[in-house]
Short mmCIF file of C-alpha atoms and ligand atoms in Angstrom, two decimals:
data_model
loop_
_atom_site.label_atom_id
_atom_site.label_comp_id
_atom_site.label_asym_id
_atom_site.label_seq_id
_atom_site.Cartn_x
_atom_site.Cartn_y
_atom_site.Cartn_z
CA MET A 1 2.25 -21.59 -11.03
CA LYS A 2 0.32 -18.35 -10.65
CA VAL A 3 0.86 -14.85 -9.36
CA ASP A 4 -0.96 -14.37 -6.07
CA VAL A 5 -1.78 -10.76 -5.32
CA LEU A 6 -1.98 -9.20 -1.87
CA LEU A 7 -3.58 -5.79 -1.66
CA GLY A 8 -5.14 -3.27 0.69
CA LEU A 9 -8.92 -2.96 0.68
CA GLN A 10 -9.18 0.35 2.56
CA TRP A 11 -7.21 3.62 2.38
CA GLY A 12 -3.76 2.06 2.76
CA ASP A 13 -1.68 1.11 5.82
CA GLU A 14 -3.70 -2.05 6.38
CA GLY A 15 -0.56 -4.01 7.31
CA LYS A 16 0.46 -5.29 3.87
CA GLY A 17 4.19 -5.30 4.66
CA LYS A 18 3.75 -7.50 7.71
CA VAL A 19 1.67 -10.11 5.89
CA VAL A 20 3.87 -10.20 2.78
CA ASP A 21 6.80 -10.98 5.08
CA VAL A 22 4.78 -13.73 6.79
CA LEU A 23 3.68 -15.29 3.48
CA THR A 24 7.05 -15.00 1.70
CA PRO A 25 8.41 -18.44 2.78
CA LYS A 26 5.70 -20.02 0.58
CA TYR A 27 6.88 -18.13 -2.52
CA ASP A 28 9.92 -18.03 -4.79
CA VAL A 29 9.52 -14.40 -5.79
CA VAL A 30 8.03 -11.25 -4.25
CA THR A 31 7.34 -8.24 -6.44
CA ARG A 32 5.96 -4.71 -6.18
CA PHE A 33 3.76 -3.66 -9.09
CA GLN A 34 2.76 -0.05 -8.57
CA GLY A 35 3.17 3.00 -6.37
CA GLY A 36 6.51 4.16 -5.08
CA PRO A 37 7.94 5.73 -1.95
CA ASN A 38 4.50 7.04 -1.02
CA ALA A 39 4.22 3.58 0.55
CA GLY A 40 5.53 2.77 4.01
CA HIS A 41 5.33 -0.94 4.81
CA THR A 42 6.25 -1.92 8.36
CA LEU A 43 7.69 -5.28 9.36
CA GLU A 44 8.57 -6.40 12.86
CA PHE A 45 10.47 -9.50 13.89
CA ALA A 46 13.17 -10.48 16.39
CA GLY A 47 12.62 -7.22 18.24
CA GLN A 48 13.50 -5.14 15.16
CA LYS A 49 11.25 -2.85 13.15
CA TYR A 50 11.81 -2.02 9.47
CA VAL A 51 9.90 0.31 7.18
CA LEU A 52 10.10 -0.41 3.45
CA ARG A 53 9.07 2.08 0.79
CA SER A 54 10.05 0.83 -2.66
CA ILE A 55 11.73 -2.46 -1.85
CA PRO A 56 9.41 -5.50 -1.68
CA SER A 57 8.66 -6.89 1.77
CA GLY A 58 10.01 -10.33 0.84
CA ILE A 59 13.55 -9.14 1.33
CA PHE A 60 14.00 -10.45 4.87
CA GLN A 61 13.10 -14.08 4.24
CA GLY A 62 16.52 -15.18 2.94
CA GLY A 63 17.20 -16.24 -0.59
CA LYS A 64 13.99 -15.08 -2.24
CA LEU A 65 14.10 -13.05 -5.42
CA ASN A 66 12.53 -9.59 -5.05
CA ILE A 67 11.53 -7.55 -8.09
CA ILE A 68 10.55 -3.90 -8.46
CA GLY A 69 8.13 -4.12 -11.38
CA ASN A 70 7.55 -1.80 -14.32
CA GLY A 71 4.47 -0.22 -12.73
CA VAL A 72 6.49 1.23 -9.84
CA VAL A 73 7.83 4.79 -9.77
CA LEU A 74 11.29 4.90 -8.25
CA ASP A 75 13.06 7.76 -6.53
CA PRO A 76 16.78 6.89 -6.72
CA ILE A 77 17.60 9.01 -3.66
CA LEU A 78 15.01 7.35 -1.43
CA PHE A 79 15.79 3.95 -2.89
CA ARG A 80 19.46 4.41 -2.06
CA GLN A 81 18.65 5.50 1.51
CA GLU A 82 16.44 2.46 1.94
CA ALA A 83 18.91 -0.03 0.44
CA GLU A 84 21.88 1.43 2.35
CA SER A 85 20.08 1.31 5.66
CA LEU A 86 19.19 -2.35 5.00
CA ALA A 87 22.81 -3.06 4.06
CA ALA A 88 23.92 -1.43 7.33
CA SER A 89 21.70 -3.86 9.21
CA GLY A 90 23.28 -6.81 7.39
CA HIS A 91 20.92 -7.19 4.42
CA ASP A 92 22.87 -6.74 1.21
CA LEU A 93 20.28 -6.67 -1.54
CA THR A 94 22.39 -6.49 -4.69
CA GLN A 95 21.96 -10.21 -5.44
CA GLN A 96 18.40 -10.48 -4.19
CA LEU A 97 16.79 -7.50 -5.87
CA CYS A 98 16.07 -6.76 -9.55
CA ILE A 99 14.56 -3.59 -10.94
CA SER A 100 12.50 -3.29 -14.10
CA LYS A 101 14.02 -1.14 -16.83
CA LYS A 102 10.49 0.08 -17.51
CA ALA A 103 9.94 1.51 -14.01
CA HIS A 104 9.68 5.30 -14.19
CA LEU A 105 12.10 7.56 -12.36
CA ILE A 106 10.94 10.22 -9.94
CA MET A 107 13.00 13.32 -10.75
CA PRO A 108 13.82 16.11 -8.29
CA THR A 109 11.49 18.41 -10.23
CA HIS A 110 8.66 15.87 -9.80
CA ARG A 111 8.88 16.40 -6.05
CA VAL A 112 8.77 20.17 -6.57
CA LEU A 113 5.80 19.85 -8.93
CA ASP A 114 3.96 17.74 -6.36
CA ALA A 115 4.40 20.52 -3.78
CA ALA A 116 3.52 23.23 -6.31
CA TYR A 117 0.28 21.51 -7.41
CA GLU A 118 -0.72 21.00 -3.79
CA ALA A 119 -0.04 24.67 -2.99
CA ALA A 120 -2.07 25.74 -6.03
CA LYS A 121 -5.05 23.65 -4.84
CA GLY A 122 -5.13 25.50 -1.51
CA ALA A 123 -7.88 24.17 0.73
CA ALA A 124 -8.74 21.49 -1.86
CA LYS A 125 -5.29 19.88 -1.62
CA VAL A 126 -5.09 16.10 -1.67
CA GLY A 127 -2.61 15.84 1.19
CA THR A 128 -0.15 13.84 -0.89
CA THR A 129 2.96 12.31 0.57
CA GLY A 130 4.97 14.94 -1.33
CA LYS A 131 7.10 12.32 -3.04
CA GLY A 132 6.39 13.38 -6.62
CA ILE A 133 4.11 10.41 -7.31
CA GLY A 134 1.37 12.26 -9.22
CA PRO A 135 3.70 14.27 -11.49
CA THR A 136 5.77 11.15 -12.29
CA TYR A 137 2.73 9.12 -13.33
CA THR A 138 1.44 12.15 -15.23
CA ASP A 139 4.68 12.22 -17.24
CA LYS A 140 4.43 8.49 -17.82
CA VAL A 141 0.95 8.75 -19.27
CA SER A 142 1.71 11.91 -21.26
CA ARG A 143 4.78 10.17 -22.69
CA ASN A 144 7.31 12.53 -21.15
CA GLY A 145 8.74 10.23 -18.48
CA LEU A 146 12.22 8.88 -17.82
CA ARG A 147 12.64 5.18 -17.19
CA VAL A 148 15.28 3.19 -15.35
CA GLY A 149 16.33 1.70 -18.70
CA ASP A 150 17.05 5.20 -20.01
CA LEU A 151 20.08 5.22 -17.71
CA LEU A 152 21.77 2.94 -20.20
CA CYS A 153 21.65 5.35 -23.18
CA ASN A 154 21.84 9.15 -23.72
CA PHE A 155 20.50 9.76 -20.27
CA ASN A 156 21.69 13.33 -19.68
CA GLU A 157 20.08 14.52 -22.88
CA LYS A 158 16.73 12.93 -22.01
CA TYR A 159 16.97 14.31 -18.48
CA ALA A 160 17.58 17.87 -19.73
CA ILE A 161 14.50 17.72 -21.99
CA ALA A 162 12.24 16.40 -19.21
CA LYS A 163 13.58 18.90 -16.69
CA ALA A 164 13.09 21.84 -19.06
CA LYS A 165 9.39 20.92 -19.40
CA HIS A 166 9.04 20.92 -15.63
CA GLU A 167 10.79 24.27 -15.35
CA THR A 168 8.31 25.83 -17.76
CA ILE A 169 5.37 24.51 -15.71
CA LEU A 170 6.90 25.69 -12.43
CA CYS A 171 7.55 29.12 -13.91
CA GLY A 172 3.86 29.30 -14.91
CA LEU A 173 2.85 28.33 -11.39
CA ASP A 174 5.19 30.98 -10.02
CA TYR A 175 6.55 28.45 -7.53
CA PRO A 176 10.03 29.20 -6.14
CA TYR A 177 12.40 26.25 -5.69
CA ASP A 178 16.04 25.28 -5.45
CA ILE A 179 17.09 21.77 -6.42
CA VAL A 180 20.84 22.24 -6.83
CA ASP A 181 21.81 19.95 -3.92
CA LEU A 182 18.96 17.54 -4.52
CA GLU A 183 19.92 17.14 -8.17
CA LYS A 184 23.53 16.34 -7.26
CA GLU A 185 22.35 13.74 -4.79
CA TRP A 186 19.96 12.33 -7.41
CA PHE A 187 22.71 11.80 -9.98
CA GLU A 188 24.92 10.12 -7.37
CA ALA A 189 22.01 7.87 -6.44
CA LEU A 190 21.57 6.90 -10.10
CA GLU A 191 25.13 5.58 -10.10
CA TYR A 192 24.27 3.57 -7.00
CA LEU A 193 21.17 2.19 -8.75
CA LYS A 194 23.38 0.75 -11.49
CA ARG A 195 24.82 -1.73 -8.98
CA PHE A 196 21.53 -3.60 -9.11
CA ARG A 197 20.31 -5.88 -11.86
CA LEU A 198 18.25 -3.68 -14.17
CA ILE A 199 16.15 -6.13 -16.12
CA ASP A 200 13.22 -6.71 -18.46
CA SER A 201 11.13 -7.95 -15.58
CA GLU A 202 8.11 -8.97 -17.65
CA HIS A 203 10.29 -11.52 -19.45
CA LEU A 204 11.77 -12.83 -16.21
CA LEU A 205 8.40 -13.11 -14.46
CA ASN A 206 6.78 -14.97 -17.35
CA TYR A 207 9.79 -17.28 -17.62
CA LEU A 208 9.55 -18.00 -13.88
CA LEU A 209 5.85 -18.78 -14.22
CA LYS A 210 6.64 -21.28 -16.97
CA GLU A 211 9.27 -22.81 -14.67
CA ASP A 212 6.47 -23.37 -12.14
CA LYS A 213 7.78 -20.78 -9.69
CA SER A 214 5.38 -19.10 -7.28
CA ILE A 215 5.11 -15.32 -7.22
CA LEU A 216 3.56 -12.99 -4.66
CA ALA A 217 2.66 -9.50 -5.90
CA GLU A 218 2.70 -6.95 -3.08
CA GLY A 219 0.15 -4.17 -3.37
CA ALA A 220 0.77 -0.65 -2.14
CA GLN A 221 -1.74 1.97 -0.98
CA GLY A 222 -5.31 0.66 -0.90
CA THR A 223 -8.33 0.15 -3.13
CA MET A 224 -9.99 3.35 -1.92
CA LEU A 225 -6.92 5.25 -3.16
CA ASP A 226 -7.12 3.72 -6.66
CA VAL A 227 -7.15 6.42 -9.34
CA ASP A 228 -10.24 4.90 -11.02
CA PHE A 229 -12.19 3.34 -8.18
CA GLY A 230 -11.07 5.27 -5.11
CA SER A 231 -12.48 8.44 -3.60
CA TYR A 232 -11.41 10.56 -6.59
CA PRO A 233 -9.82 13.12 -6.66
CA PHE A 234 -8.51 12.27 -3.19
CA VAL A 235 -6.57 9.27 -4.44
CA THR A 236 -3.10 8.35 -5.58
CA SER A 237 -2.16 8.39 -9.27
CA SER A 238 -2.03 4.69 -10.06
CA ASN A 239 -4.20 1.60 -10.18
CA THR A 240 -3.78 0.01 -6.79
CA ILE A 241 -6.28 -2.78 -7.53
CA CYS A 242 -5.61 -6.33 -8.68
CA ALA A 243 -5.75 -5.43 -12.37
CA GLY A 244 -2.82 -3.10 -11.64
CA ALA A 245 -0.71 -6.19 -10.98
CA CYS A 246 -1.20 -7.39 -14.58
CA VAL A 247 -0.26 -3.99 -15.98
CA GLY A 248 2.49 -3.31 -13.47
CA LEU A 249 4.21 -6.65 -14.00
CA GLY A 250 3.33 -7.69 -17.54
CA VAL A 251 1.50 -10.86 -16.56
CA ALA A 252 -1.75 -11.96 -18.19
CA PRO A 253 -5.00 -12.01 -16.17
CA GLN A 254 -5.26 -15.81 -16.41
CA ASN A 255 -1.97 -16.02 -14.53
CA ILE A 256 -3.44 -14.39 -11.43
CA GLY A 257 -4.16 -16.93 -8.68
CA GLU A 258 -5.30 -16.04 -5.18
CA VAL A 259 -6.21 -12.45 -4.41
CA PHE A 260 -5.58 -11.69 -0.74
CA GLY A 261 -7.60 -8.71 0.44
CA ILE A 262 -6.26 -7.15 3.60
CA PHE A 263 -8.18 -4.86 5.94
CA LYS A 264 -8.02 -3.49 9.46
CA ALA A 265 -10.70 -4.55 11.96
CA TYR A 266 -11.58 -0.84 11.92
CA CYS A 267 -10.61 1.79 9.35
CA THR A 268 -8.07 4.58 8.88
CA ARG A 269 -7.17 7.20 6.32
CA VAL A 270 -4.25 9.63 6.08
CA GLY A 271 -4.39 12.81 4.00
CA ALA A 272 -7.50 14.66 2.88
CA GLY A 273 -10.70 13.30 1.35
CA PRO A 274 -14.00 11.73 2.34
CA PHE A 275 -14.18 8.98 4.97
CA PRO A 276 -17.82 8.07 5.77
CA THR A 277 -17.19 6.23 9.04
CA GLU A 278 -14.62 8.66 10.44
CA LEU A 279 -15.00 9.29 14.17
CA PHE A 280 -14.33 12.74 15.57
CA ASP A 281 -14.95 11.71 19.17
CA GLU A 282 -13.13 9.96 21.99
CA THR A 283 -13.56 6.58 20.31
CA GLY A 284 -11.69 7.86 17.25
CA GLU A 285 -8.90 9.12 19.50
CA ARG A 286 -8.84 5.82 21.32
CA LEU A 287 -8.46 3.87 18.07
CA CYS A 288 -5.65 6.22 17.05
CA THR A 289 -3.81 5.83 20.35
CA LEU A 290 -4.26 2.07 20.73
CA GLY A 291 -3.48 1.42 17.05
CA HIS A 292 -0.48 3.81 17.02
CA GLU A 293 -2.08 5.32 13.96
CA TYR A 294 0.71 7.58 12.77
CA GLY A 295 2.20 7.37 9.27
CA ALA A 296 5.06 4.84 8.97
CA VAL A 297 7.20 7.39 7.12
CA THR A 298 5.67 10.85 7.40
CA GLY A 299 4.48 10.46 11.02
CA ARG A 300 1.18 12.07 10.00
CA LYS A 301 -1.73 11.27 12.30
CA ARG A 302 -4.16 8.86 10.66
CA ARG A 303 -7.87 9.57 10.83
CA CYS A 304 -9.76 6.67 12.43
CA GLY A 305 -13.26 5.21 12.28
CA TRP A 306 -15.32 2.03 12.36
CA ILE A 307 -15.06 -0.63 9.70
CA ASP A 308 -17.01 0.24 6.52
CA LEU A 309 -18.53 -2.86 4.91
CA VAL A 310 -20.06 -0.89 2.03
CA ALA A 311 -16.59 0.21 0.93
CA LEU A 312 -15.11 -3.22 1.72
CA LYS A 313 -17.67 -5.06 -0.41
CA TYR A 314 -16.93 -2.68 -3.26
CA ALA A 315 -13.19 -3.29 -2.86
CA ILE A 316 -13.74 -7.07 -2.82
CA MET A 317 -15.77 -6.74 -6.01
CA VAL A 318 -13.30 -4.70 -8.04
CA ASN A 319 -10.35 -6.83 -6.95
CA GLY A 320 -11.93 -10.27 -7.17
CA VAL A 321 -10.73 -11.06 -3.64
CA THR A 322 -10.58 -14.78 -2.85
CA GLN A 323 -9.32 -14.65 0.77
CA LEU A 324 -9.53 -12.02 3.46
CA ILE A 325 -6.89 -11.07 6.00
CA MET A 326 -7.94 -9.07 9.06
CA MET A 327 -5.33 -6.91 10.76
CA LYS A 328 -5.06 -5.12 14.07
CA SER A 329 -7.84 -7.11 15.74
CA ASP A 330 -6.02 -6.55 19.03
CA VAL A 331 -6.64 -2.81 18.84
CA LEU A 332 -10.32 -3.51 19.56
CA ASP A 333 -9.48 -5.83 22.50
CA GLY A 334 -10.67 -3.43 25.21
CA PHE A 335 -13.90 -2.16 23.62
CA ASP A 336 -17.26 -2.99 25.26
CA MET A 337 -18.84 -3.02 21.82
CA VAL A 338 -17.65 -2.60 18.26
CA LYS A 339 -19.57 -1.12 15.35
CA ALA A 340 -19.66 -2.01 11.66
CA CYS A 341 -21.20 0.14 8.94
CA ILE A 342 -23.49 -2.08 6.86
CA ALA A 343 -25.17 0.56 4.65
CA TYR A 344 -25.12 4.26 3.78
CA ARG A 345 -28.19 6.45 4.23
CA ILE A 346 -28.25 9.03 1.46
CA ASN A 347 -31.14 11.50 1.27
CA GLY A 348 -33.14 9.23 3.56
CA GLN A 349 -32.58 6.15 1.37
CA GLU A 350 -30.45 3.24 2.51
CA THR A 351 -28.01 1.65 0.09
CA GLU A 352 -25.36 -1.04 0.31
CA GLU A 353 -23.92 -0.02 -3.04
CA PHE A 354 -20.84 2.19 -2.96
CA PRO A 355 -21.93 5.43 -4.65
CA PHE A 356 -20.19 7.66 -7.24
CA ASP A 357 -19.60 10.43 -4.74
CA ILE A 358 -19.00 9.93 -1.03
CA THR A 359 -18.03 13.53 -0.34
CA GLU A 360 -21.18 14.66 1.43
CA GLY A 361 -24.54 13.55 2.74
CA ILE A 362 -23.53 10.00 3.69
CA GLU A 363 -24.86 8.77 6.99
CA PRO A 364 -23.41 5.39 7.97
CA VAL A 365 -25.89 2.77 9.19
CA TYR A 366 -24.24 0.75 11.95
CA VAL A 367 -24.77 -2.55 13.67
CA GLU A 368 -23.29 -3.02 17.12
CA LEU A 369 -21.58 -6.21 18.19
CA PRO A 370 -20.35 -7.15 21.66
CA GLY A 371 -16.65 -6.57 22.27
CA TRP A 372 -14.45 -9.48 23.37
CA LYS A 373 -12.66 -7.70 26.23
CA THR A 374 -9.72 -10.11 26.05
CA ASP A 375 -6.04 -9.54 25.37
CA MET A 376 -5.51 -11.36 22.07
CA THR A 377 -1.90 -10.35 21.50
CA ARG A 378 -0.39 -13.55 22.92
CA MET A 379 -2.76 -15.94 21.24
CA THR A 380 -1.23 -18.46 18.89
CA SER A 381 -4.20 -20.42 17.60
CA GLU A 382 -7.82 -20.03 16.66
CA GLU A 383 -8.86 -22.30 19.53
CA GLU A 384 -7.97 -19.50 21.96
CA PHE A 385 -10.26 -16.93 20.35
CA PRO A 386 -13.01 -15.62 22.65
CA GLU A 387 -16.58 -16.34 21.61
CA GLU A 388 -17.40 -12.69 20.89
CA PHE A 389 -14.41 -12.39 18.59
CA ASN A 390 -15.48 -15.47 16.65
CA ALA A 391 -18.93 -13.93 16.37
CA TYR A 392 -17.38 -10.74 14.92
CA VAL A 393 -15.39 -12.73 12.33
CA ASP A 394 -18.43 -14.88 11.47
CA PHE A 395 -20.46 -11.72 10.99
CA LEU A 396 -17.82 -10.25 8.64
CA GLU A 397 -17.54 -13.46 6.64
CA GLU A 398 -21.28 -13.61 6.23
CA GLU A 399 -21.58 -9.95 5.20
CA LEU A 400 -18.60 -10.04 2.85
CA GLY A 401 -19.09 -13.54 1.47
CA ILE A 402 -15.36 -14.40 1.61
CA PRO A 403 -13.45 -16.36 4.27
CA VAL A 404 -11.18 -14.53 6.70
CA LYS A 405 -8.10 -16.68 6.27
CA ILE A 406 -5.63 -14.88 8.51
CA VAL A 407 -6.11 -12.84 11.67
CA SER A 408 -3.33 -10.57 12.91
CA VAL A 409 -3.16 -9.86 16.64
CA GLY A 410 -0.08 -7.64 16.87
CA PRO A 411 2.66 -6.05 14.75
CA ASP A 412 5.18 -8.88 15.10
CA ARG A 413 5.63 -11.58 12.47
CA GLU A 414 4.73 -14.16 15.13
CA GLN A 415 1.43 -12.50 16.03
CA THR A 416 -0.34 -13.99 13.03
CA ILE A 417 -2.95 -16.72 13.13
CA VAL A 418 -3.89 -18.73 10.06
CA ARG A 419 -7.50 -19.91 10.40
CA TYR A 420 -7.79 -22.41 7.57
CA GLU A 421 -4.56 -24.30 6.85
CA GLU A 422 -4.55 -25.93 3.42
P1 GDP B 501 1.14 -1.15 5.18
O1 GDP B 501 1.45 0.15 4.53
O2 GDP B 501 -0.13 -1.74 4.69
O3 GDP B 501 2.27 -2.14 5.12
O4 GDP B 501 0.90 -0.83 6.73
P2 GDP B 501 1.78 0.17 7.64
O5 GDP B 501 3.08 -0.45 7.94
O6 GDP B 501 1.81 1.54 7.05
O7 GDP B 501 0.85 0.30 8.91
C1 GDP B 501 0.47 -0.81 9.66
C2 GDP B 501 0.92 -0.56 11.11
O8 GDP B 501 0.26 -1.47 11.97
C3 GDP B 501 2.40 -0.81 11.32
O9 GDP B 501 2.86 0.03 12.34
C4 GDP B 501 2.44 -2.27 11.77
O10 GDP B 501 3.59 -2.57 12.56
C5 GDP B 501 1.20 -2.33 12.59
N1 GDP B 501 0.52 -3.64 12.62
C6 GDP B 501 0.40 -4.56 11.63
N2 GDP B 501 -0.41 -5.58 12.03
C7 GDP B 501 -0.79 -5.28 13.28
C8 GDP B 501 -1.65 -5.93 14.22
O11 GDP B 501 -2.24 -6.97 13.96
N3 GDP B 501 -1.83 -5.31 15.41
C9 GDP B 501 -1.22 -4.14 15.74
N4 GDP B 501 -1.45 -3.62 16.93
N5 GDP B 501 -0.41 -3.51 14.89
C10 GDP B 501 -0.20 -4.06 13.66
P1 IMO B 502 0.88 2.22 1.90
O1 IMO B 502 1.41 1.38 0.78
C1 IMO B 502 -1.76 5.48 3.13
C2 IMO B 502 -2.34 8.75 0.23
C3 IMO B 502 -1.78 10.09 0.64
C4 IMO B 502 -2.76 11.01 -0.07
C5 IMO B 502 -3.03 10.27 -1.38
C6 IMO B 502 -2.19 10.74 -2.55
O2 IMO B 502 1.83 2.44 3.02
O3 IMO B 502 -0.46 1.72 2.34
P2 IMO B 502 0.36 10.43 -3.23
O4 IMO B 502 1.61 10.84 -2.51
O5 IMO B 502 0.26 8.99 -3.52
O6 IMO B 502 0.11 11.27 -4.44
O7 IMO B 502 -0.83 10.80 -2.19
O8 IMO B 502 -2.73 8.91 -1.11
N1 IMO B 502 -1.35 7.62 0.27
C7 IMO B 502 -1.31 6.70 1.23
N2 IMO B 502 -2.04 6.57 2.37
N3 IMO B 502 -0.85 4.55 2.78
C8 IMO B 502 -0.14 4.64 1.65
O9 IMO B 502 0.69 3.66 1.21
C9 IMO B 502 -0.33 5.79 0.83
N4 IMO B 502 0.20 6.20 -0.34
C10 IMO B 502 -0.44 7.32 -0.67
O10 IMO B 502 -1.82 10.27 2.04
O11 IMO B 502 -3.98 11.06 0.64
MG1 MG B 503 1.86 2.14 5.03
#
């Protein structure tokens, strides 16, 4: 079978975790392919809420194999916290979870470097999650990184060399730090990591494909945070797009099947950087309050605005999306009207093409659609959808040219409506 890929089409936090959990019963394997603990994927079921950071969101649907792929950057301390808290709630992962030997390790000094680079940027800071993501990927690309597989041979020596390089940089940046306790915790967490199956995941995944197993690749972040195609430099340090799944798992492009593109019925962003449809008024506040738009892990307030179809079309294009999934429709339940940005006006000229630079001078061109003024959170089938909501979805499908396959009407696993059953 193929690898289906599910990924965010906006600036992250679209609801990927929830939908991966919902789709997992159809798959044999769930795997993360990039990013690290900068992610916070929320799942809700049976009255419980879980937030996953590095562990794939297929972990709760019993008996499925979950794999942390080579493209992921792993912080042993945060991984241990995550795995132990799952174990405490009755989910022992040691048999269900494998980790690629090629995944890079986030070192304590990577976290410090992340903070130091942000401090050095001053007002131009990216607003990173502070988890050492950028410095770890930098070391990977500059061939200075440490990988999970390094744990198995001469690790302390390799660690000392990598750490010394970081110390030199931090000295140059004149950034004070103390990692004595953190380092101790990190080494203890590495021992914990060894309890899991550390594998050559590209071999396993390709073997499973030959055995006709189905695989779901779980994206992290969103397309607009992709290091190549996002709102650079206000992006993360990896390829969040579909092609990232090939690189981050070691599967060939012809083995990619469906590409599920997931988006909120409106739009949010956390951290700094341009956001053309951002609302600074009461409506923005209302979206934030109704959508509980606060970071799953950091608690940071998310910036809110109307849906941006210029950016969405671009995201659909670079990912090759085959099916759309719309989240948080219920957040718009009480609005008299909803807006969608269909073009940007730049220097008086309208364009539907996502431009090189969205930092300044973008005026969104909106269309207004009637709101549905109906509580959708208890709906269980498409037949119950109000007319105005159907009109909104039809409008999106027409604009975007791709079917909206799933509509989410609340955070719980059950609050998910599949529109076209195969
Ligand atoms: P992810 O990073 O893409 O997995 O998304 P997050 O977990 O960071 O953020 C999505 C938030 O929206 C979480 O708090 C979810 O519980 C919540 N959520 C997901 N789907 C829906 C929905 O359809 N309606 C509402 N109201 N909340 C949702
Ligand atoms: P999930 O998977 C939302 C943002 C940060 C910052 C930028 C760079 O939950 O959707 P980084 O720490 O990666 O160097 O930060 O990217 N960011 C996210 N925003 N959701 C995420 O993940 C994010 N991961 C990173 O806020 O603007
Ligand atoms: Mg999130």
